[in-house]
PDB file of C-alpha atoms in Angstrom:
ATOM      1  CA  MET A   1     -39.417 -28.127  -8.496  1.00  0.00           C
ATOM      2  CA  PRO A   2     -41.760 -25.311  -7.250  1.00  0.00           C
ATOM      3  CA  ALA A   3     -41.410 -22.023  -8.998  1.00  0.00           C
ATOM      4  CA  THR A   4     -40.352 -20.233  -5.748  1.00  0.00           C
ATOM      5  CA  LYS A   5     -37.384 -22.630  -5.343  1.00  0.00           C
ATOM      6  CA  GLN A   6     -36.504 -22.233  -9.066  1.00  0.00           C
ATOM      7  CA  SER A   7     -36.373 -18.423  -8.706  1.00  0.00           C
ATOM      8  CA  THR A   8     -34.245 -18.708  -5.564  1.00  0.00           C
ATOM      9  CA  THR A   9     -31.826 -21.001  -7.303  1.00  0.00           C
ATOM     10  CA  ARG A  10     -31.525 -18.737 -10.304  1.00  0.00           C
ATOM     11  CA  ARG A  11     -30.773 -15.797  -7.874  1.00  0.00           C
ATOM     12  CA  HIS A  12     -28.092 -17.681  -6.232  1.00  0.00           C
ATOM     13  CA  ILE A  13     -26.552 -18.770  -9.591  1.00  0.00           C
ATOM     14  CA  ALA A  14     -26.556 -14.974 -10.931  1.00  0.00           C
ATOM     15  CA  LEU A  15     -25.000 -13.946  -7.679  1.00  0.00           C
ATOM     16  CA  ALA A  16     -22.280 -16.428  -7.977  1.00  0.00           C
ATOM     17  CA  ALA A  17     -21.625 -15.380 -11.643  1.00  0.00           C
ATOM     18  CA  THR A  18     -21.431 -11.705 -10.568  1.00  0.00           C
ATOM     19  CA  VAL A  19     -18.917 -12.340  -7.858  1.00  0.00           C
ATOM     20  CA  LEU A  20     -16.651 -14.445 -10.188  1.00  0.00           C
ATOM     21  CA  ALA A  21     -16.854 -11.822 -12.895  1.00  0.00           C
ATOM     22  CA  LEU A  22     -15.796  -9.094 -10.431  1.00  0.00           C
ATOM     23  CA  SER A  23     -12.783 -11.160  -9.269  1.00  0.00           C
ATOM     24  CA  LEU A  24     -11.740 -11.959 -12.759  1.00  0.00           C
ATOM     25  CA  ALA A  25     -12.102  -8.194 -13.639  1.00  0.00           C
ATOM     26  CA  VAL A  26      -9.510  -7.429 -10.661  1.00  0.00           C
ATOM     27  CA  VAL A  27      -7.116  -9.842 -12.171  1.00  0.00           C
ATOM     28  CA  VAL A  28      -7.352  -8.598 -15.591  1.00  0.00           C
ATOM     29  CA  ALA A  29      -7.029  -5.128 -14.466  1.00  0.00           C
ATOM     30  CA  LEU A  30      -3.779  -5.837 -12.516  1.00  0.00           C
ATOM     31  CA  LEU A  31      -2.163  -7.861 -15.374  1.00  0.00           C
ATOM     32  CA  THR A  32      -3.128  -6.053 -18.538  1.00  0.00           C
ATOM     33  CA  THR A  33      -3.266  -2.323 -17.729  1.00  0.00           C
ATOM     34  CA  GLY A  34       0.515  -1.732 -17.776  1.00  0.00           C
ATOM     35  CA  GLY A  35       0.379   1.124 -15.404  1.00  0.00           C
ATOM     36  CA  ASP A  36       2.692   2.197 -12.698  1.00  0.00           C
ATOM     37  CA  GLU A  37       1.022   1.712  -9.422  1.00  0.00           C
ATOM     38  CA  SER A  38      -1.606  -0.306  -7.567  1.00  0.00           C
ATOM     39  CA  SER A  39      -4.172   0.738  -4.988  1.00  0.00           C
ATOM     40  CA  GLY A  40      -5.110  -1.457  -2.263  1.00  0.00           C
ATOM     41  CA  ARG A  41      -8.346  -2.715  -0.636  1.00  0.00           C
ATOM     42  CA  SER A  42      -9.488  -1.402   2.740  1.00  0.00           C
ATOM     43  CA  GLU A  43     -11.958  -4.307   3.223  1.00  0.00           C
ATOM     44  CA  GLY A  44     -10.463  -7.172   1.159  1.00  0.00           C
ATOM     45  CA  SER A  45      -8.134  -9.595   2.709  1.00  0.00           C
ATOM     46  CA  SER A  46      -7.141 -12.021  -0.153  1.00  0.00           C
ATOM     47  CA  PRO A  47      -4.074 -11.863  -2.357  1.00  0.00           C
ATOM     48  CA  VAL A  48      -4.341 -11.633  -6.098  1.00  0.00           C
ATOM     49  CA  SER A  49      -3.427 -15.117  -7.311  1.00  0.00           C
ATOM     50  CA  THR A  50      -3.073 -15.640 -11.164  1.00  0.00           C
ATOM     51  CA  PRO A  51      -1.347 -18.305 -13.175  1.00  0.00           C
ATOM     52  CA  SER A  52       1.286 -15.846 -13.995  1.00  0.00           C
ATOM     53  CA  ALA A  53       1.666 -13.862 -10.788  1.00  0.00           C
ATOM     54  CA  ARG A  54       0.958 -15.940  -7.799  1.00  0.00           C
ATOM     55  CA  PRO A  55       3.426 -16.558  -5.030  1.00  0.00           C
ATOM     56  CA  ASP A  56       3.788 -20.385  -5.871  1.00  0.00           C
ATOM     57  CA  ASP A  57       4.180 -19.998  -9.544  1.00  0.00           C
ATOM     58  CA  SER A  58       7.656 -21.020 -10.932  1.00  0.00           C
ATOM     59  CA  SER A  59       6.814 -20.400 -14.563  1.00  0.00           C
ATOM     60  CA  GLY A  60       8.832 -17.110 -14.697  1.00  0.00           C
ATOM     61  CA  GLN A  61       6.139 -15.730 -17.153  1.00  0.00           C
ATOM     62  CA  GLY A  62       3.662 -12.949 -16.582  1.00  0.00           C
ATOM     63  CA  PRO A  63       3.885  -9.213 -16.756  1.00  0.00           C
ATOM     64  CA  ASP A  64       7.202  -7.336 -15.971  1.00  0.00           C
ATOM     65  CA  LEU A  65       6.251  -4.877 -13.178  1.00  0.00           C
ATOM     66  CA  SER A  66       9.856  -4.339 -12.150  1.00  0.00           C
ATOM     67  CA  HIS A  67       9.863  -0.788 -13.489  1.00  0.00           C
ATOM     68  CA  LEU A  68       7.454   0.333 -10.759  1.00  0.00           C
ATOM     69  CA  ALA A  69      10.291   0.166  -8.177  1.00  0.00           C
ATOM     70  CA  ARG A  70      11.840   3.582  -8.100  1.00  0.00           C
ATOM     71  CA  ARG A  71      15.204   2.673  -6.209  1.00  0.00           C
ATOM     72  CA  ASP A  72      15.896   6.166  -5.555  1.00  0.00           C
ATOM     73  CA  ALA A  73      18.779   6.494  -3.072  1.00  0.00           C
ATOM     74  CA  GLY A  74      17.451   9.761  -1.649  1.00  0.00           C
ATOM     75  CA  ASP A  75      13.733   8.523  -1.045  1.00  0.00           C
ATOM     76  CA  PRO A  76      12.854   9.359   2.476  1.00  0.00           C
ATOM     77  CA  MET A  77       9.647   7.195   1.938  1.00  0.00           C
ATOM     78  CA  ALA A  78      11.669   4.001   1.366  1.00  0.00           C
ATOM     79  CA  LEU A  79      13.614   1.514   3.658  1.00  0.00           C
ATOM     80  CA  GLY A  80      16.457  -0.904   2.454  1.00  0.00           C
ATOM     81  CA  GLN A  81      19.164  -0.862  -0.002  1.00  0.00           C
ATOM     82  CA  THR A  82      18.380   0.465  -3.463  1.00  0.00           C
ATOM     83  CA  ASP A  83      20.036  -2.631  -5.010  1.00  0.00           C
ATOM     84  CA  ALA A  84      18.094  -5.194  -2.808  1.00  0.00           C
ATOM     85  CA  PRO A  85      16.864  -8.029  -4.915  1.00  0.00           C
ATOM     86  CA  VAL A  86      13.347  -7.656  -3.692  1.00  0.00           C
ATOM     87  CA  VAL A  87      11.182  -4.411  -3.657  1.00  0.00           C
ATOM     88  CA  LEU A  88       7.808  -4.372  -1.790  1.00  0.00           C
ATOM     89  CA  ILE A  89       5.806  -1.389  -2.875  1.00  0.00           C
ATOM     90  CA  GLU A  90       3.064  -0.476  -0.588  1.00  0.00           C
ATOM     91  CA  TYR A  91      -0.136   1.635  -1.760  1.00  0.00           C
ATOM     92  CA  ALA A  92      -1.808   2.685   1.593  1.00  0.00           C
ATOM     93  CA  ASP A  93      -4.102   5.175   3.185  1.00  0.00           C
ATOM     94  CA  PHE A  94      -3.462   6.414   6.740  1.00  0.00           C
ATOM     95  CA  GLN A  95      -7.065   6.056   7.650  1.00  0.00           C
ATOM     96  CA  CYS A  96      -7.213   2.363   6.537  1.00  0.00           C
ATOM     97  CA  PRO A  97      -7.522  -0.063   9.457  1.00  0.00           C
ATOM     98  CA  PHE A  98      -6.019  -2.884   7.393  1.00  0.00           C
ATOM     99  CA  CYS A  99      -3.034  -0.671   6.567  1.00  0.00           C
ATOM    100  CA  GLY A 100      -2.522  -0.081  10.126  1.00  0.00           C
ATOM    101  CA  LYS A 101      -2.752  -3.712  10.968  1.00  0.00           C
ATOM    102  CA  PHE A 102       0.111  -4.333   8.449  1.00  0.00           C
ATOM    103  CA  ALA A 103       2.212  -1.618   9.841  1.00  0.00           C
ATOM    104  CA  ARG A 104       1.919  -2.703  13.463  1.00  0.00           C
ATOM    105  CA  GLU A 105       2.074  -6.554  13.012  1.00  0.00           C
ATOM    106  CA  THR A 106       3.701  -7.626   9.695  1.00  0.00           C
ATOM    107  CA  GLU A 107       6.029  -4.793   8.583  1.00  0.00           C
ATOM    108  CA  PRO A 108       8.224  -4.921  11.717  1.00  0.00           C
ATOM    109  CA  GLU A 109       8.876  -8.660  10.818  1.00  0.00           C
ATOM    110  CA  LEU A 110       9.736  -7.889   7.280  1.00  0.00           C
ATOM    111  CA  ILE A 111      12.082  -5.134   8.290  1.00  0.00           C
ATOM    112  CA  ARG A 112      13.843  -7.457  10.813  1.00  0.00           C
ATOM    113  CA  ASP A 113      14.060 -10.493   8.723  1.00  0.00           C
ATOM    114  CA  TYR A 114      14.593  -9.136   5.124  1.00  0.00           C
ATOM    115  CA  VAL A 115      15.244  -5.268   5.082  1.00  0.00           C
ATOM    116  CA  LYS A 116      18.100  -5.387   7.566  1.00  0.00           C
ATOM    117  CA  LYS A 117      19.655  -8.331   5.739  1.00  0.00           C
ATOM    118  CA  GLY A 118      19.658  -6.500   2.494  1.00  0.00           C
ATOM    119  CA  VAL A 119      17.121  -8.829   0.777  1.00  0.00           C
ATOM    120  CA  LEU A 120      14.139  -6.371   0.824  1.00  0.00           C
ATOM    121  CA  ARG A 121      13.397  -2.775   0.104  1.00  0.00           C
ATOM    122  CA  ILE A 122      10.093  -1.145   1.063  1.00  0.00           C
ATOM    123  CA  GLU A 123       8.760   1.762  -0.879  1.00  0.00           C
ATOM    124  CA  TRP A 124       5.738   3.609   0.228  1.00  0.00           C
ATOM    125  CA  ARG A 125       3.139   5.005  -2.079  1.00  0.00           C
ATOM    126  CA  ASN A 126       0.468   7.411  -0.806  1.00  0.00           C
ATOM    127  CA  PHE A 127      -2.907   6.191  -1.991  1.00  0.00           C
ATOM    128  CA  PRO A 128      -5.657   7.923   0.035  1.00  0.00           C
ATOM    129  CA  VAL A 129      -8.993   6.417  -0.612  1.00  0.00           C
ATOM    130  CA  PHE A 130     -11.248   7.721   2.140  1.00  0.00           C
ATOM    131  CA  GLY A 131     -11.634  11.366   1.321  1.00  0.00           C
ATOM    132  CA  GLN A 132     -10.100  14.608   2.470  1.00  0.00           C
ATOM    133  CA  GLU A 133      -8.795  13.677   5.845  1.00  0.00           C
ATOM    134  CA  SER A 134      -6.954  10.823   4.043  1.00  0.00           C
ATOM    135  CA  GLU A 135      -5.535  13.278   1.336  1.00  0.00           C
ATOM    136  CA  GLN A 136      -4.432  15.721   4.231  1.00  0.00           C
ATOM    137  CA  ALA A 137      -2.617  12.943   6.140  1.00  0.00           C
ATOM    138  CA  ALA A 138      -0.845  11.806   2.873  1.00  0.00           C
ATOM    139  CA  LEU A 139       0.402  15.558   2.290  1.00  0.00           C
ATOM    140  CA  ALA A 140       1.560  15.491   5.866  1.00  0.00           C
ATOM    141  CA  ALA A 141       3.368  12.274   5.619  1.00  0.00           C
ATOM    142  CA  TRP A 142       5.189  13.761   2.412  1.00  0.00           C
ATOM    143  CA  ALA A 143       5.984  16.979   4.369  1.00  0.00           C
ATOM    144  CA  ALA A 144       7.465  14.761   7.247  1.00  0.00           C
ATOM    145  CA  ALA A 145       9.603  12.931   4.696  1.00  0.00           C
ATOM    146  CA  GLN A 146      11.130  16.313   3.655  1.00  0.00           C
ATOM    147  CA  GLN A 147      12.799  16.330   6.985  1.00  0.00           C
ATOM    148  CA  ASN A 148      13.560  12.647   6.880  1.00  0.00           C
ATOM    149  CA  THR A 149      10.992  11.630   9.668  1.00  0.00           C
ATOM    150  CA  PHE A 150       8.550   9.986   7.521  1.00  0.00           C
ATOM    151  CA  TRP A 151       8.944   6.581   9.160  1.00  0.00           C
ATOM    152  CA  GLU A 152       8.554   8.065  12.658  1.00  0.00           C
ATOM    153  CA  PHE A 153       5.414   9.903  11.440  1.00  0.00           C
ATOM    154  CA  HIS A 154       4.074   6.767   9.803  1.00  0.00           C
ATOM    155  CA  GLU A 155       4.669   4.656  13.061  1.00  0.00           C
ATOM    156  CA  LEU A 156       2.815   7.317  15.279  1.00  0.00           C
ATOM    157  CA  ILE A 157      -0.094   7.563  12.985  1.00  0.00           C
ATOM    158  CA  TYR A 158      -0.566   3.781  12.677  1.00  0.00           C
ATOM    159  CA  SER A 159       0.256   3.128  16.370  1.00  0.00           C
ATOM    160  CA  GLN A 160      -3.576   2.889  17.119  1.00  0.00           C
ATOM    161  CA  GLU A 161      -6.743   2.612  15.200  1.00  0.00           C
ATOM    162  CA  ARG A 162      -8.485   5.836  14.739  1.00  0.00           C
ATOM    163  CA  ALA A 163     -12.143   6.630  13.629  1.00  0.00           C
ATOM    164  CA  ARG A 164     -12.249   7.651   9.921  1.00  0.00           C
ATOM    165  CA  ASN A 165     -13.146  11.201   8.970  1.00  0.00           C
ATOM    166  CA  SER A 166     -13.835  12.251  12.597  1.00  0.00           C
ATOM    167  CA  GLY A 167     -11.461  15.263  12.692  1.00  0.00           C
ATOM    168  CA  VAL A 168      -8.310  13.504  13.755  1.00  0.00           C
ATOM    169  CA  PHE A 169      -6.455  14.544  10.681  1.00  0.00           C
ATOM    170  CA  THR A 170      -7.124  18.213  10.488  1.00  0.00           C
ATOM    171  CA  PRO A 171      -4.042  20.271   9.397  1.00  0.00           C
ATOM    172  CA  ASP A 172      -3.568  21.521  13.088  1.00  0.00           C
ATOM    173  CA  ASN A 173      -3.784  18.014  14.512  1.00  0.00           C
ATOM    174  CA  LEU A 174      -1.300  16.829  11.860  1.00  0.00           C
ATOM    175  CA  VAL A 175       1.160  19.381  12.857  1.00  0.00           C
ATOM    176  CA  ASP A 176       0.921  18.177  16.554  1.00  0.00           C
ATOM    177  CA  PHE A 177       1.457  14.568  15.135  1.00  0.00           C
ATOM    178  CA  ALA A 178       4.595  15.932  13.336  1.00  0.00           C
ATOM    179  CA  ARG A 179       5.838  17.441  16.585  1.00  0.00           C
ATOM    180  CA  LYS A 180       5.345  14.138  18.607  1.00  0.00           C
ATOM    181  CA  ALA A 181       7.080  12.268  15.640  1.00  0.00           C
ATOM    182  CA  GLY A 182      10.171  14.484  16.103  1.00  0.00           C
ATOM    183  CA  VAL A 183       9.875  16.597  12.969  1.00  0.00           C
ATOM    184  CA  PRO A 184      12.431  19.323  13.728  1.00  0.00           C
ATOM    185  CA  ASP A 185      10.948  22.423  11.903  1.00  0.00           C
ATOM    186  CA  LEU A 186       7.090  22.678  12.273  1.00  0.00           C
ATOM    187  CA  GLU A 187       6.903  25.773  10.151  1.00  0.00           C
ATOM    188  CA  LYS A 188       8.714  24.164   7.315  1.00  0.00           C
ATOM    189  CA  PHE A 189       6.423  21.071   7.758  1.00  0.00           C
ATOM    190  CA  ARG A 190       3.412  23.204   7.577  1.00  0.00           C
ATOM    191  CA  ASN A 191       4.647  24.899   4.417  1.00  0.00           C
ATOM    192  CA  ASP A 192       5.586  21.631   2.872  1.00  0.00           C
ATOM    193  CA  MET A 193       2.228  20.072   3.610  1.00  0.00           C
ATOM    194  CA  ASN A 194       0.454  22.881   1.786  1.00  0.00           C
ATOM    195  CA  SER A 195       2.847  23.112  -1.156  1.00  0.00           C
ATOM    196  CA  LYS A 196       2.431  22.539  -4.812  1.00  0.00           C
ATOM    197  CA  ALA A 197       5.250  19.950  -4.649  1.00  0.00           C
ATOM    198  CA  ALA A 198       3.331  17.833  -2.049  1.00  0.00           C
ATOM    199  CA  ARG A 199       0.213  17.928  -4.228  1.00  0.00           C
ATOM    200  CA  GLU A 200       2.232  16.736  -7.328  1.00  0.00           C
ATOM    201  CA  ALA A 201       4.012  14.074  -5.409  1.00  0.00           C
ATOM    202  CA  LEU A 202       0.533  12.766  -4.071  1.00  0.00           C
ATOM    203  CA  GLN A 203      -0.830  12.881  -7.672  1.00  0.00           C
ATOM    204  CA  ARG A 204       2.064  10.968  -8.940  1.00  0.00           C
ATOM    205  CA  ASP A 205       1.415   8.149  -6.566  1.00  0.00           C
ATOM    206  CA  LYS A 206      -2.300   8.232  -7.128  1.00  0.00           C
ATOM    207  CA  GLU A 207      -2.011   7.981 -10.979  1.00  0.00           C
ATOM    208  CA  GLU A 208       0.527   5.297 -10.643  1.00  0.00           C
ATOM    209  CA  GLY A 209      -2.009   3.217  -8.658  1.00  0.00           C
ATOM    210  CA  TYR A 210      -4.912   3.963 -10.890  1.00  0.00           C
ATOM    211  CA  ARG A 211      -2.962   2.870 -13.915  1.00  0.00           C
ATOM    212  CA  LEU A 212      -2.288  -0.369 -12.483  1.00  0.00           C
ATOM    213  CA  GLY A 213      -5.941  -1.009 -11.590  1.00  0.00           C
ATOM    214  CA  VAL A 214      -5.810  -0.388  -7.826  1.00  0.00           C
ATOM    215  CA  THR A 215      -9.009   0.848  -6.197  1.00  0.00           C
ATOM    216  CA  SER A 216      -8.479   0.052  -2.283  1.00  0.00           C
ATOM    217  CA  THR A 217      -5.974  -0.295   0.363  1.00  0.00           C
ATOM    218  CA  PRO A 218      -3.678  -1.801   1.345  1.00  0.00           C
ATOM    219  CA  ALA A 219      -2.127  -3.258  -1.866  1.00  0.00           C
ATOM    220  CA  PHE A 220       1.349  -4.459  -2.294  1.00  0.00           C
ATOM    221  CA  LEU A 221       3.667  -5.531  -5.166  1.00  0.00           C
ATOM    222  CA  VAL A 222       6.480  -7.839  -4.274  1.00  0.00           C
ATOM    223  CA  ASN A 223       8.533  -7.546  -7.466  1.00  0.00           C
ATOM    224  CA  ASN A 224       5.992  -9.073  -9.809  1.00  0.00           C
ATOM    225  CA  THR A 225       3.688 -10.512  -7.235  1.00  0.00           C
ATOM    226  CA  PRO A 226       0.555  -8.353  -6.253  1.00  0.00           C
ATOM    227  CA  ILE A 227      -0.893  -8.816  -2.842  1.00  0.00           C
ATOM    228  CA  LEU A 228      -4.105  -7.349  -1.653  1.00  0.00           C
ATOM    229  CA  GLY A 229      -5.055  -6.892   1.903  1.00  0.00           C
ATOM    230  CA  ALA A 230      -3.314  -7.187   5.293  1.00  0.00           C
ATOM    231  CA  MET A 231      -2.441 -10.831   4.739  1.00  0.00           C
ATOM    232  CA  PRO A 232      -0.688 -12.583   7.486  1.00  0.00           C
ATOM    233  CA  ALA A 233       3.225 -12.452   7.490  1.00  0.00           C
ATOM    234  CA  PRO A 234       3.787 -15.994   5.993  1.00  0.00           C
ATOM    235  CA  THR A 235       2.058 -14.627   2.801  1.00  0.00           C
ATOM    236  CA  PHE A 236       4.608 -11.855   2.513  1.00  0.00           C
ATOM    237  CA  GLU A 237       7.536 -14.062   3.581  1.00  0.00           C
ATOM    238  CA  LYS A 238       6.678 -16.644   0.895  1.00  0.00           C
ATOM    239  CA  ALA A 239       6.461 -13.931  -1.736  1.00  0.00           C
ATOM    240  CA  VAL A 240       9.679 -12.327  -0.682  1.00  0.00           C
ATOM    241  CA  GLU A 241      11.596 -15.509  -0.534  1.00  0.00           C
ATOM    242  CA  LYS A 242      10.387 -16.591  -4.022  1.00  0.00           C
ATOM    243  CA  ALA A 243      11.252 -13.182  -5.457  1.00  0.00           C
ATOM    244  CA  ALA A 244      14.710 -13.497  -3.891  1.00  0.00           C
ATOM    245  CA  LYS A 245      15.430 -16.811  -5.560  1.00  0.00           C
ATOM    246  CA  GLU A 246      14.131 -15.646  -8.931  1.00  0.00           C
ATOM    247  CA  ALA A 247      16.340 -12.604  -8.791  1.00  0.00           C
ATOM    248  CA  LYS A 248      19.379 -14.889  -8.432  1.00  0.00           C
ATOM    249  CA  ARG A 249      18.603 -16.632 -11.722  1.00  0.00           C
TER     250      ARG A 249
END
């Protein structure tokens, strides 16, 4: 074999090995860190599938991540019954296009087919990964939640794709988004957005995700099944139905 061909082959093998190593690192991080949160991937579109945590695994083994579900009856950033057998935790960024895709296309189906039937609870976690505007939008979302308008704000922000870090999510613009979303007291909204409590709530969500090993958005946890990326609805449906069956055991 010519030397140049051998060199090319070695490069291909090295690249393949690097990709495999990175994939395994993600799986190990998710399964062994024992943290509280997961961060999603903005560019990825594949679920985390492992022998102990993939949607089609019936072994019942693997890490118990149920403690990550807060099940707080007063959580304005959650949908569904606190005692629902399945909890989907979403780690997301308001500037993430794949988070928007999930919000527009898949989440409404899950709400219709599972949340309203008492099977599923959805809990939101702010996990900004795209810089200052992402953090500001997360603080604004928390502020909207203090007036029970988080989901209206969430729907409005994700109603269309928006260019990242282009000045869309400045504090003044976010107040305008809050007004359009129906937040009743805009002065309170502004104060809450700039409050220490908002920063602490955001930090709690971020640290939870980092401890779980998440680095990008969107990322999801369906009971003990992690899913990375805005996967098609059937992927989530399969995970929810499997988790619901396991909860009855």
